[in-house]
PDB file of C-alpha atoms in Angstrom:
ATOM      1  CA  MET I  15      11.320  -8.600  -8.025  1.00 53.00           C
ATOM      2  CA  HIS I  16      12.388  -6.625 -10.953  1.00 59.00           C
ATOM      3  CA  PRO I  17      13.798  -2.983 -10.572  1.00 63.00           C
ATOM      4  CA  GLN I  18      12.055   0.036 -10.882  1.00 67.00           C
ATOM      5  CA  PRO I  19      12.363   1.620 -14.308  1.00 70.00           C
ATOM      6  CA  ARG I  20      13.531   5.073 -14.624  1.00 75.00           C
ATOM      7  CA  VAL I  21      10.469   7.088 -16.096  1.00 73.00           C
ATOM      8  CA  PHE I  22      10.076  10.850 -17.271  1.00 81.00           C
ATOM      9  CA  PRO I  23       8.216  13.355 -15.210  1.00 85.00           C
ATOM     10  CA  GLU I  24       5.482  12.508 -18.087  1.00 88.00           C
ATOM     11  CA  GLN I  25       5.698   8.954 -17.991  1.00 89.00           C
ATOM     12  CA  ARG I  26       5.068   9.283 -14.288  1.00 89.00           C
ATOM     13  CA  ARG I  27       2.226  11.026 -14.611  1.00 92.00           C
ATOM     14  CA  ASP I  28       0.475   8.340 -16.898  1.00 93.00           C
ATOM     15  CA  ALA I  29       1.273   5.866 -14.557  1.00 93.00           C
ATOM     16  CA  LEU I  30      -0.084   8.052 -11.579  1.00 93.00           C
ATOM     17  CA  GLU I  31      -3.366   8.054 -14.257  1.00 94.00           C
ATOM     18  CA  ALA I  32      -2.536   4.052 -14.919  1.00 95.00           C
ATOM     19  CA  TYR I  33      -2.588   3.677 -11.017  1.00 95.00           C
ATOM     20  CA  ALA I  34      -6.421   5.211 -10.452  1.00 95.00           C
ATOM     21  CA  HIS I  35      -7.518   2.475 -13.102  1.00 96.00           C
ATOM     22  CA  ILE I  36      -6.123  -0.578 -11.566  1.00 96.00           C
ATOM     23  CA  VAL I  37      -7.251  -2.096  -8.468  1.00 95.00           C
ATOM     24  CA  CYS I  38      -4.521  -3.417  -5.620  1.00 94.00           C
ATOM     25  CA  LYS I  39      -4.780  -7.473  -5.617  1.00 92.00           C
ATOM     26  CA  CYS I  40      -4.335  -7.656  -1.746  1.00 86.00           C
ATOM     27  CA  PRO I  41      -6.688 -10.301  -0.317  1.00 79.00           C
ATOM     28  CA  VAL I  42      -6.803  -8.859   2.778  1.00 81.00           C
ATOM     29  CA  GLU I  43      -7.721  -5.362   1.992  1.00 82.00           C
ATOM     30  CA  ASN I  44     -10.462  -7.838  -0.883  1.00 87.00           C
ATOM     31  CA  TRP I  45      -9.586  -5.841  -3.652  1.00 88.00           C
ATOM     32  CA  SER I  46     -11.115  -2.760  -2.119  1.00 90.00           C
ATOM     33  CA  LYS I  47      -8.354   0.084  -3.160  1.00 92.00           C
ATOM     34  CA  THR I  48      -7.358   1.131  -6.336  1.00 94.00           C
ATOM     35  CA  LEU I  49      -3.287   1.291  -6.654  1.00 95.00           C
ATOM     36  CA  ALA I  50      -3.458   5.364  -6.208  1.00 93.00           C
ATOM     37  CA  SER I  51      -5.008   4.874  -2.987  1.00 92.00           C
ATOM     38  CA  CYS I  52      -3.023   1.964  -1.649  1.00 89.00           C
ATOM     39  CA  PRO I  53      -0.063   2.994   0.446  1.00 85.00           C
ATOM     40  CA  ASP I  54       0.938  -0.251   1.171  1.00 84.00           C
ATOM     41  CA  GLY I  55       3.236  -2.438   0.162  1.00 87.00           C
ATOM     42  CA  CYS I  56       0.962  -4.881  -1.449  1.00 88.00           C
ATOM     43  CA  ALA I  57       0.614  -2.793  -4.271  1.00 90.00           C
ATOM     44  CA  ASP I  58       4.752  -2.764  -5.207  1.00 91.00           C
ATOM     45  CA  GLN I  59       4.325  -5.220  -7.386  1.00 91.00           C
ATOM     46  CA  GLN I  60       1.650  -4.057  -9.245  1.00 94.00           C
ATOM     47  CA  LYS I  61       3.180  -0.334  -9.340  1.00 94.00           C
ATOM     48  CA  GLY I  62       6.225  -1.806 -10.556  1.00 93.00           C
ATOM     49  CA  MET I  63       4.740  -3.776 -13.421  1.00 94.00           C
ATOM     50  CA  VAL I  64       2.397  -0.683 -14.502  1.00 96.00           C
ATOM     51  CA  LEU I  65       5.695   1.400 -14.226  1.00 94.00           C
ATOM     52  CA  ARG I  66       8.008  -1.105 -16.734  1.00 94.00           C
ATOM     53  CA  ARG I  67       4.784  -1.053 -19.598  1.00 95.00           C
ATOM     54  CA  ILE I  68       4.700   2.900 -19.216  1.00 94.00           C
ATOM     55  CA  ALA I  69       8.386   2.275 -19.783  1.00 92.00           C
ATOM     56  CA  GLU I  70       8.327   0.620 -22.890  1.00 94.00           C
ATOM     57  CA  GLY I  71       5.318   2.608 -24.711  1.00 94.00           C
ATOM     58  CA  TRP I  72       2.294   0.922 -23.397  1.00 95.00           C
ATOM     59  CA  LYS I  73      -0.870   2.945 -23.344  1.00 95.00           C
ATOM     60  CA  LEU I  74      -3.644   2.940 -20.128  1.00 94.00           C
ATOM     61  CA  ASP I  75      -5.827   0.237 -21.914  1.00 94.00           C
ATOM     62  CA  ALA I  76      -2.891  -2.130 -22.480  1.00 96.00           C
ATOM     63  CA  ILE I  77      -1.848  -1.755 -19.031  1.00 96.00           C
ATOM     64  CA  VAL I  78      -5.199  -2.191 -17.417  1.00 95.00           C
ATOM     65  CA  ALA I  79      -6.366  -5.308 -20.284  1.00 95.00           C
ATOM     66  CA  GLU I  80      -3.076  -6.850 -18.980  1.00 96.00           C
ATOM     67  CA  GLN I  81      -3.808  -6.594 -15.402  1.00 95.00           C
ATOM     68  CA  VAL I  82      -7.296  -7.856 -16.077  1.00 94.00           C
ATOM     69  CA  GLU I  83      -5.524 -11.173 -17.660  1.00 95.00           C
ATOM     70  CA  ARG I  84      -3.246 -11.397 -15.268  1.00 94.00           C
ATOM     71  CA  PHE I  85      -5.443 -11.019 -11.961  1.00 92.00           C
ATOM     72  CA  GLY I  86      -9.036 -11.152 -13.108  1.00 92.00           C
ATOM     73  CA  SER I  87     -11.916  -8.630 -13.752  1.00 90.00           C
ATOM     74  CA  LYS I  88     -11.582  -7.493  -9.721  1.00 91.00           C
ATOM     75  CA  ALA I  89      -8.329  -5.995 -11.366  1.00 93.00           C
ATOM     76  CA  ALA I  90      -9.576  -2.985 -13.572  1.00 94.00           C
ATOM     77  CA  ALA I  91     -11.141  -0.203 -11.152  1.00 93.00           C
ATOM     78  CA  ASP I  92     -13.682   0.905 -14.264  1.00 84.00           C
ATOM     79  CA  PRO I  93     -16.787  -1.014 -14.404  1.00 67.00           C
ATOM     80  CA  GLY I  94     -16.780  -2.983 -18.087  1.00 62.00           C
ATOM     81  CA  ALA I  95     -12.867  -3.053 -18.579  1.00 55.00           C
ATOM     82  CA  GLY I  96     -12.650  -5.750 -20.859  1.00 51.00           C
ATOM     83  CA  LYS I  97     -10.140  -8.002 -21.728  1.00 48.00           C
ATOM     84  CA  ASP I  98      -9.726  -5.911 -24.911  1.00 49.00           C
ATOM     85  CA  GLY I  99      -9.433  -2.726 -22.658  1.00 47.00           C
ATOM     86  CA  SER I 100     -12.573  -1.892 -23.919  1.00 50.00           C
ATOM     87  CA  ARG I 101     -15.055   0.143 -21.227  1.00 49.00           C
ATOM     88  CA  TRP I 102     -18.426   0.846 -20.673  1.00 46.00           C
ATOM     89  CA  ILE I 103     -19.842   3.988 -21.581  1.00 45.00           C
ATOM     90  CA  ILE I 104     -22.136   5.416 -18.756  1.00 41.00           C
TER      91      ILE I 104
END
């Protein structure tokens, strides 16, 4: 497990926004909560991944796309979030 990176307050804000767009991979909850709404330890690994990407300067779409690539389309909380980070406009 990687240690949590140091992030600036604006990066923490960006991470919280990203958490709302990514679904926790916990099989017990059956992909039913976003990282923002999951207080359980099952979300820690994904949250850490997001924080590291934010600290590296990644943008939200790229972070979501990486999660989708790694865990499948159910990792995207937004309908239509694609591998390339694109989204449906409804």
